[in-house]
GROMACS .gro file of C-alpha atoms in nm:
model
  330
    1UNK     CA    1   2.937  -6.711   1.933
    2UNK     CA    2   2.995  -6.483   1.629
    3UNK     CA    3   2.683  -6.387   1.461
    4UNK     CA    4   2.518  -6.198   1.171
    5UNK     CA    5   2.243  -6.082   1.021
    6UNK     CA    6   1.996  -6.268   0.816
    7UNK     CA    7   1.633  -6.264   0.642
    8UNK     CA    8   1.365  -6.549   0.697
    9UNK     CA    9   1.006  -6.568   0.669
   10UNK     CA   10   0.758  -6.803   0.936
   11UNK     CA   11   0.481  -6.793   0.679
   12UNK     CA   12   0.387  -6.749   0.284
   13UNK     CA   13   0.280  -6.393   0.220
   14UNK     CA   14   0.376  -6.001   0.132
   15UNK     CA   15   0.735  -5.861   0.169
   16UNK     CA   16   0.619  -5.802   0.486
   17UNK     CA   17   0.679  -6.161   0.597
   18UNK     CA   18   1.025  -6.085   0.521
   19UNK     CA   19   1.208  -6.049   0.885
   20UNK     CA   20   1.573  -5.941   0.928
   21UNK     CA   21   1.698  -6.162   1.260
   22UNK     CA   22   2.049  -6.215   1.468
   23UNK     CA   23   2.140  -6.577   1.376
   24UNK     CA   24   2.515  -6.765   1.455
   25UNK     CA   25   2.728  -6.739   1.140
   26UNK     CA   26   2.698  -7.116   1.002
   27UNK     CA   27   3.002  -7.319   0.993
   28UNK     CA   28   3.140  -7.484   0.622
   29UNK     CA   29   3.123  -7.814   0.649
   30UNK     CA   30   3.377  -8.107   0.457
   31UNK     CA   31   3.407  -7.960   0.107
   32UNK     CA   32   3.198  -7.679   0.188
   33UNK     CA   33   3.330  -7.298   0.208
   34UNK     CA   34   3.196  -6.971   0.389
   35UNK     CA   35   3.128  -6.673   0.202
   36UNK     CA   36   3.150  -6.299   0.346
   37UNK     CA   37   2.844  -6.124   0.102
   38UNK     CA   38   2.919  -5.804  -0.068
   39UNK     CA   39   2.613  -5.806  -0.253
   40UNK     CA   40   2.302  -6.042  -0.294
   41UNK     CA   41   2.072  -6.061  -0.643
   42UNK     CA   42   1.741  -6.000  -0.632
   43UNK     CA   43   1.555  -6.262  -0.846
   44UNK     CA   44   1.179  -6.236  -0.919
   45UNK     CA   45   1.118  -6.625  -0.841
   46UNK     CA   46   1.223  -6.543  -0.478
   47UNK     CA   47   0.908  -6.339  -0.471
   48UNK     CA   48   0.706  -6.626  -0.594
   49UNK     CA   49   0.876  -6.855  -0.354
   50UNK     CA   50   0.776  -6.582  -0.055
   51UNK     CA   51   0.461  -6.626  -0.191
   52UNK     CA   52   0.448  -7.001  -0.189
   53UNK     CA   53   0.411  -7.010  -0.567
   54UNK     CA   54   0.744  -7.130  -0.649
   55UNK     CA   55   0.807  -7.476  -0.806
   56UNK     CA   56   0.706  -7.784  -0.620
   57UNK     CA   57   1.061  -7.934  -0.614
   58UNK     CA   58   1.149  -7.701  -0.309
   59UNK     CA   59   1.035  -7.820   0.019
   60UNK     CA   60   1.015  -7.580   0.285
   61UNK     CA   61   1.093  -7.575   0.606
   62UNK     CA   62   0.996  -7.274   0.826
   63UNK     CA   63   1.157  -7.083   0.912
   64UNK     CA   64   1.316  -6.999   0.553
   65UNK     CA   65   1.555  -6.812   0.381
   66UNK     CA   66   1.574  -6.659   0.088
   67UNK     CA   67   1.822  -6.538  -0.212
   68UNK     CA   68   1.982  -6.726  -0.486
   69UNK     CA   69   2.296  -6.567  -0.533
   70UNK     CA   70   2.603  -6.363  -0.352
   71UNK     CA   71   2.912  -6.168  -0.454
   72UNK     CA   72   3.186  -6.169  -0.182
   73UNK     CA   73   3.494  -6.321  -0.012
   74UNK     CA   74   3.564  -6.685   0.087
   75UNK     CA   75   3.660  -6.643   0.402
   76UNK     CA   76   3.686  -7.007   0.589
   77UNK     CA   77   3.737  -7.334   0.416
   78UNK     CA   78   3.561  -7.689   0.546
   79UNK     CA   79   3.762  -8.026   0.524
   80UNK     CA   80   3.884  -8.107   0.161
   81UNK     CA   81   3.786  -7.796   0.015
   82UNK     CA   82   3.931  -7.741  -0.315
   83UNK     CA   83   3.923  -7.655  -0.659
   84UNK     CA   84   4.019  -7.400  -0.888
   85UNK     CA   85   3.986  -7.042  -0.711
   86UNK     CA   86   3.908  -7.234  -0.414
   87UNK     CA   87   4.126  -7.036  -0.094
   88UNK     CA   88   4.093  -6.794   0.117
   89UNK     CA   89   4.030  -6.464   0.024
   90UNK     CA   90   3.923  -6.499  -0.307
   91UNK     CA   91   3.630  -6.346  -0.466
   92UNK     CA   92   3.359  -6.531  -0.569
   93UNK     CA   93   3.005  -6.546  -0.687
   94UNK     CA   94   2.777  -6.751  -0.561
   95UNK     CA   95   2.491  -6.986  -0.700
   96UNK     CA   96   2.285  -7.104  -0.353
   97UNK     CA   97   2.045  -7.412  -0.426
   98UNK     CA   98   1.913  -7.374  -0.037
   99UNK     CA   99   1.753  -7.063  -0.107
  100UNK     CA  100   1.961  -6.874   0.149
  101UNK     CA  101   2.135  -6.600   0.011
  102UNK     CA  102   2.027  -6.293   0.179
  103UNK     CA  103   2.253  -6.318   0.442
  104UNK     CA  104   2.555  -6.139   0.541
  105UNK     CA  105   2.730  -6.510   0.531
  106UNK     CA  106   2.660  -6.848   0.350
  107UNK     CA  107   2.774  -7.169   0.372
  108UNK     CA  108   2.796  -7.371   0.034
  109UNK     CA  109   3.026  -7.608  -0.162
  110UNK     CA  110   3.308  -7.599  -0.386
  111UNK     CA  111   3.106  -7.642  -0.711
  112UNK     CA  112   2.856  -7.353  -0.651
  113UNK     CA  113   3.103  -7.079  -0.648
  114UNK     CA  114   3.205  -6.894  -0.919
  115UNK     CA  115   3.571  -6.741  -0.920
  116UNK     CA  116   3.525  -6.352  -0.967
  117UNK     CA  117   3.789  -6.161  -1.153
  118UNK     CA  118   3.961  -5.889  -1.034
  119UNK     CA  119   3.844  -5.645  -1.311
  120UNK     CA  120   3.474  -5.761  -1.240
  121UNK     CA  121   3.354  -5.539  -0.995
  122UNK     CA  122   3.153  -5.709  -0.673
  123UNK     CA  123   2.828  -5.552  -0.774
  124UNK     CA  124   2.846  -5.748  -1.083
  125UNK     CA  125   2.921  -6.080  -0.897
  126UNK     CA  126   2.608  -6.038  -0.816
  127UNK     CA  127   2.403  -5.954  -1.078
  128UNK     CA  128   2.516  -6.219  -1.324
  129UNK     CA  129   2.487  -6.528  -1.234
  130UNK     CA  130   2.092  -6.632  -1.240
  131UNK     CA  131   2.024  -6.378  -1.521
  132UNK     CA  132   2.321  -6.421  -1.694
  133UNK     CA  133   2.378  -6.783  -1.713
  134UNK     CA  134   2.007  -6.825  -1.819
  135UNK     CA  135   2.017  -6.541  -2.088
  136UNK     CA  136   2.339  -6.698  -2.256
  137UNK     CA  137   2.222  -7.040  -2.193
  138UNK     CA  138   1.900  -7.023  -2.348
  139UNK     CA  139   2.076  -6.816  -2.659
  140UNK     CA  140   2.351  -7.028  -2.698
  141UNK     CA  141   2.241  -7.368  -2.597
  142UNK     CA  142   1.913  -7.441  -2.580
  143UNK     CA  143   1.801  -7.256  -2.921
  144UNK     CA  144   2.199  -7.242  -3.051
  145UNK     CA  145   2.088  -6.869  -3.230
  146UNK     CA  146   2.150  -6.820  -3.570
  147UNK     CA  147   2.254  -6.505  -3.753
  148UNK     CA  148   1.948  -6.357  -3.917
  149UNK     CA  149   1.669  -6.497  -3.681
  150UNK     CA  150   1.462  -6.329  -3.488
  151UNK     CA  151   1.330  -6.304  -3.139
  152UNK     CA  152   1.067  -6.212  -2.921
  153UNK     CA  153   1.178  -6.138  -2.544
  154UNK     CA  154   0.868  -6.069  -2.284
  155UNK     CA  155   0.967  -5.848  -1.994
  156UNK     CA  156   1.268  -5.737  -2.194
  157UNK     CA  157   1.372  -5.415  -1.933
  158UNK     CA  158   1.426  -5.655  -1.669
  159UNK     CA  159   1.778  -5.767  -1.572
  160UNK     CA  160   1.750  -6.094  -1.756
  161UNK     CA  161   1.535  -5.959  -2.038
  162UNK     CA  162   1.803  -5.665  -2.084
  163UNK     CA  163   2.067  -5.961  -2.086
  164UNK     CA  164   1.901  -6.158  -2.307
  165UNK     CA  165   1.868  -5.829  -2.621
  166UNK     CA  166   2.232  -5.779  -2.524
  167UNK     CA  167   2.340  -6.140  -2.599
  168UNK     CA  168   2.090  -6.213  -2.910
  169UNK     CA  169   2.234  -5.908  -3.066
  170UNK     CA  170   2.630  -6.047  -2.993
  171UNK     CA  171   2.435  -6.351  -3.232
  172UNK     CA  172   2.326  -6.148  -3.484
  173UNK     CA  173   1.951  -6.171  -3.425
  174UNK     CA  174   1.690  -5.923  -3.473
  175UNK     CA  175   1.541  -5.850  -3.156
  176UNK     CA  176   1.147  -5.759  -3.077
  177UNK     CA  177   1.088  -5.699  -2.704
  178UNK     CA  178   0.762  -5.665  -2.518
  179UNK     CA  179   0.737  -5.399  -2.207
  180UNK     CA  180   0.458  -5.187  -2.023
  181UNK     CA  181   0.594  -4.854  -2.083
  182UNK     CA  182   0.771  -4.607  -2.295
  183UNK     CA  183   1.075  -4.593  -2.002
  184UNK     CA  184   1.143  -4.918  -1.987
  185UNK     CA  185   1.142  -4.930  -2.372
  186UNK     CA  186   1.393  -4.665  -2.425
  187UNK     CA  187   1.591  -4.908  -2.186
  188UNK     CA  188   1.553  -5.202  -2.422
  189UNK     CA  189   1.620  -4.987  -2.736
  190UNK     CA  190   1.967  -4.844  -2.518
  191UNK     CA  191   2.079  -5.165  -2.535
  192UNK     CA  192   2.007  -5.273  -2.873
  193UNK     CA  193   1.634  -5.437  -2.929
  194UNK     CA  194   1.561  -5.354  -3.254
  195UNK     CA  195   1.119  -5.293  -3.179
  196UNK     CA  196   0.931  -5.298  -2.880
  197UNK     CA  197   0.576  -5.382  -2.824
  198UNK     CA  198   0.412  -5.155  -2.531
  199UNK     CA  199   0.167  -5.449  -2.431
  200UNK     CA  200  -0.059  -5.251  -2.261
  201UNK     CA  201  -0.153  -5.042  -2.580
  202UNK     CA  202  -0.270  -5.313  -2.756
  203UNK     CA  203  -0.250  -5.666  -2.850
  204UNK     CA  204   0.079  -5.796  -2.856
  205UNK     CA  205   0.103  -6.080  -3.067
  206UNK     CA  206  -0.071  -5.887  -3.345
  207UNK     CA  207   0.151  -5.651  -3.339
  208UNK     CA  208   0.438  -5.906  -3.306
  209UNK     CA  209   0.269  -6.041  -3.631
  210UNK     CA  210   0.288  -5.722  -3.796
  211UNK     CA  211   0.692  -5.643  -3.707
  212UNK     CA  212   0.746  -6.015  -3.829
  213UNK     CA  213   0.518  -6.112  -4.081
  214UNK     CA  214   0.596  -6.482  -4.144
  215UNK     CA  215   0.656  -6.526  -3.728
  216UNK     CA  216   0.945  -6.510  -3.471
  217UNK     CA  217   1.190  -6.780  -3.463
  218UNK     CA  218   1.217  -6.787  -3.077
  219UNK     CA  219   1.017  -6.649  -2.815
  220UNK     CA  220   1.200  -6.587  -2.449
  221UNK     CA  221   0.900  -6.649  -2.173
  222UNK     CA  222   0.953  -6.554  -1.858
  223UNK     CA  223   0.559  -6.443  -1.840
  224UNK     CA  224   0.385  -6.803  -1.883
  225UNK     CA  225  -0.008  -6.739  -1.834
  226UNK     CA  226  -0.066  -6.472  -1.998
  227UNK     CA  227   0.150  -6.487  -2.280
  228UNK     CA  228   0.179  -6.849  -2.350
  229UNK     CA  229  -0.075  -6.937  -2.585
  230UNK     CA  230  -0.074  -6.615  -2.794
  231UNK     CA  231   0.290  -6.714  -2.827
  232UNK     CA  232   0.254  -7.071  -3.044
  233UNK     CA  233   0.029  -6.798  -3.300
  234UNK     CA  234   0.339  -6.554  -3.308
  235UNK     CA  235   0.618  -6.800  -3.414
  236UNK     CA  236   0.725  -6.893  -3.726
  237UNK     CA  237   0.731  -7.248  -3.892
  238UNK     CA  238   0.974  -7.446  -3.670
  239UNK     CA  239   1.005  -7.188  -3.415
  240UNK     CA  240   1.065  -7.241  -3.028
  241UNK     CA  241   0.919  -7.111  -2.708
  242UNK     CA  242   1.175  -7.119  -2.400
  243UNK     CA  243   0.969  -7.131  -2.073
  244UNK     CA  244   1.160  -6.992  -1.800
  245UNK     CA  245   0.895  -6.823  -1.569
  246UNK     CA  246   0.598  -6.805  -1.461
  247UNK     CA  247   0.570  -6.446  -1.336
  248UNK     CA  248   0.187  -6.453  -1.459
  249UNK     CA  249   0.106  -6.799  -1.308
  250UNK     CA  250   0.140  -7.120  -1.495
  251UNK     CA  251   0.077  -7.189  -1.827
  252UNK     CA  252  -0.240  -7.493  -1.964
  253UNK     CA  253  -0.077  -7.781  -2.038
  254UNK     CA  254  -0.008  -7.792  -2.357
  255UNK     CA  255  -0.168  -8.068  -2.659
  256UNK     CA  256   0.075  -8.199  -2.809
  257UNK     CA  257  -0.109  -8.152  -3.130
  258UNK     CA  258  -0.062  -7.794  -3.081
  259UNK     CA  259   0.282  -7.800  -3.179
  260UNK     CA  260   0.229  -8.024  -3.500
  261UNK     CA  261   0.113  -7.719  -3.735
  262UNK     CA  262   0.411  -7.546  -3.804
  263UNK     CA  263   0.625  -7.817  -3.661
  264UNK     CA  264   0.713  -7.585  -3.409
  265UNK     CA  265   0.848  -7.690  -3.030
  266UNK     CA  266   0.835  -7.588  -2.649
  267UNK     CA  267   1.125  -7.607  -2.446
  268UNK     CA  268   1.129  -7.540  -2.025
  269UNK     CA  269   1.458  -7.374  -1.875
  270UNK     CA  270   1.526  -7.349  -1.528
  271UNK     CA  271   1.903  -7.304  -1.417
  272UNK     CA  272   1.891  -7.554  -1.152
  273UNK     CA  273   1.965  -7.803  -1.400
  274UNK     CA  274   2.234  -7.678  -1.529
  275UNK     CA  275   2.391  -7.600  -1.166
  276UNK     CA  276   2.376  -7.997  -1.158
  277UNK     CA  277   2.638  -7.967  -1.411
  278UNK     CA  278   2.952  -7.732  -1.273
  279UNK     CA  279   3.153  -7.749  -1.596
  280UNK     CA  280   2.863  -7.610  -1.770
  281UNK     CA  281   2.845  -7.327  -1.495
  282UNK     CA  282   3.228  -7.263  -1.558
  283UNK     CA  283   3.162  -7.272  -1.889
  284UNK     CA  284   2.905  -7.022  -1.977
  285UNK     CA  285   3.060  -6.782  -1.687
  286UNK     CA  286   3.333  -6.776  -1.850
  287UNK     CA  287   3.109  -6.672  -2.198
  288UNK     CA  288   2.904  -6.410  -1.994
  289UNK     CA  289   3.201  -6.233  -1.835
  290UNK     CA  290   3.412  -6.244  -2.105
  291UNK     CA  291   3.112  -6.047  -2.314
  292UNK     CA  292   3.099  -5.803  -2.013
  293UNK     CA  293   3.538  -5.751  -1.994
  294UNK     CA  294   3.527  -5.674  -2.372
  295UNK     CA  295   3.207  -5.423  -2.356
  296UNK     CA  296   2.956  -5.610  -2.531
  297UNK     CA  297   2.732  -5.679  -2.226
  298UNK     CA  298   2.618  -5.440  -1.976
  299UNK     CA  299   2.453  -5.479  -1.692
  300UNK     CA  300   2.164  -5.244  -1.577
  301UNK     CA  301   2.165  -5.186  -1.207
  302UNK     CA  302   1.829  -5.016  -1.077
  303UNK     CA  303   1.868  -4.977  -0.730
  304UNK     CA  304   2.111  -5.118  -0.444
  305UNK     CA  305   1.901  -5.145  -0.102
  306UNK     CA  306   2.057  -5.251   0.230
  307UNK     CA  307   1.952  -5.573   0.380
  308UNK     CA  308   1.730  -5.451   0.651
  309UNK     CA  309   1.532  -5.325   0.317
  310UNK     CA  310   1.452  -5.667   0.179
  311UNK     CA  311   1.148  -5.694   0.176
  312UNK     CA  312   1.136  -5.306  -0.022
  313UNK     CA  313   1.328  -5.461  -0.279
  314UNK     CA  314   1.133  -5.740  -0.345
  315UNK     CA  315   0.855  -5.515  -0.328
  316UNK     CA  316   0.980  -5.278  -0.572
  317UNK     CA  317   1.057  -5.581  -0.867
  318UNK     CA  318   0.745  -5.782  -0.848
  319UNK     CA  319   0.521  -5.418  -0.836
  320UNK     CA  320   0.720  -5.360  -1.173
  321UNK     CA  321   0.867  -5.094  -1.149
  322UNK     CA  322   1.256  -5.148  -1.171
  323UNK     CA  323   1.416  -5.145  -1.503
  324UNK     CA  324   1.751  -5.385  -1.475
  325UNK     CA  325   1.867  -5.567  -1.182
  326UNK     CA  326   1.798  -5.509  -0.779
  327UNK     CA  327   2.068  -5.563  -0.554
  328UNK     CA  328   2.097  -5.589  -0.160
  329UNK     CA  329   2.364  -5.437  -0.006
  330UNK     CA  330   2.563  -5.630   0.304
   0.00000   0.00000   0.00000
């Protein structure tokens, strides 16, 4: 039996729990395909999952994988597998809802691949599709940006947050960032954010107060705990919070009454729901990669570790020190 390598964890804990094992490569099953990995994405909610932190929704049983998304090659089709880009051979990306990316091979089906252009390099294939679906989605979709508005990104030198100045500057919005250090803010500036907020030189949403006197218009949280309360005081009348992490914990549930002064709104994001959907998937790949061909969307790539090194790059994102995107190596 042919098999490969692969990373599971018996138990919630450290990167350390994090073990790279021999396991058969799986077989795709009817409308399934298999996918030879080039490179797997390294997502910050896989640490949290690790952890046992992640959202409820996920049941777990151990042992488990790990990874949300691939770059590679379909390289065997199951029964009835088809679709557009669907063969043999062709490159893909890949959007895994069983958590099992990190893997030299995955099985999944028709609707969760992504076909990869030739002129998008593999490294890419990997990098976009969590971070870049949710950065365009949130930007296009769930806020539908205006020219002239502005926004407040937390985390903005990570891969999504770098995504997300990239992609509200393509809409014409001005674009305040927060980070934790002068480095990663010269990153953010590189790619366009028009003022950064070093939070740990001060308070933040004064500050944010101070760049935008009469409040933000949108505020991109991927923080939640610690940022989400400070946030309803930084926005403007009718402005919008997008919750789409939890990297501090999870926010107090909010009183409705909150949101009446100002008549401003909360709004939760999590891509899952829109992988329910494969025409939007299509759809806003199709936006994200086109931005990328034509050179108005770059993506920062920090570091590329080999897969026996998992559990050093999850190490490495959630200790905060990577500016862009992580990638594993097959």
């Amino acid at each position: 039996m042919d098999t490969m390598k692969t990373v599971l964890f018996y138990e919630f804990g450290g990167p350390e729990v994090l073990k790279i094992e021999d396991a058969p490569i799986p077989e795709p099953g009817p409308g399934e395909v298999l996918v030879k990995h080039e490179y797997i994405g390294v997502n910050f909610a896989e640490t949290l999952l690790r952890r046992g932190l992640y959202t409820r929704s996920i049941q777990f049983k151990m042992p488990s994988g790990v990874g949300f998304e691939a770059s590679g090659y379909i390289v065997k089709l199951g029964e009835g597998a088809q679709g557009e880009g669907i063969r043999e051979g062709a490159r893909v990306a890949a959007l895994y809802r069983k958590s099992a990316a990190y893997a030299q091979y995955g099985v999944l089906t028709t609707k969760d691949v992504i076909p990869l252009p030739d002129e998008v390099p593999m490294e890419i294939g990997a990098a976009f599709p969590v971070q870049g679906l949710t950065a365009w989605h949130m930007l296009a979709e769930s806020h539908k940006t205006q020219p002239g508005e502005s926004v407040l990104i937390h985390a903005v030198a990570g891969g999504c947050g770098l995504l997300c100045v990239q992609i509200a500057k393509h809409f014409g919005v001005r674009v305040i960032g927060t980070t934790s250090s002068e480095e990663k803010a010269k990153a953010a500036r590189a790619m366009g954010a028009d003022e950064i907020i070093i939070y740990t030189q001060g308070d933040w949403m004064r500050e944010a107060r101070k760049l935008s006197p009469g409040g933000v218009n949108l505020i991109l949280d991927s923080v939640g705990r610690d940022t989400f309360e400070k946030g309803l005081e930084a926005l403007a009348d009718f402005g919008q919070i997008i919750l789409y992490g939890s990297a501090s914990g999870d926010v107090a549930q909010a009183v409705p009454q909150m949101l009446m002064r100002g008549s401003r709104s909360i709004t939760g994001f999590w891509l899952n729901t829109v992988r329910d959907h494969p025409d939007i998937v299509r759809r806003d790949a199709d936006a994200v990669l086109s931005l990328h061909r034509e050179g108005k969307l770059k993506f920062t790539i920090d570091e590329v570790f080999p897969l026996t090194r998992a559990g050093d790059a999850q190490h490495k994102l959630e200790s905060r020190q990577s500016i862009g995107k992580i990638l594993i190596r097959c």
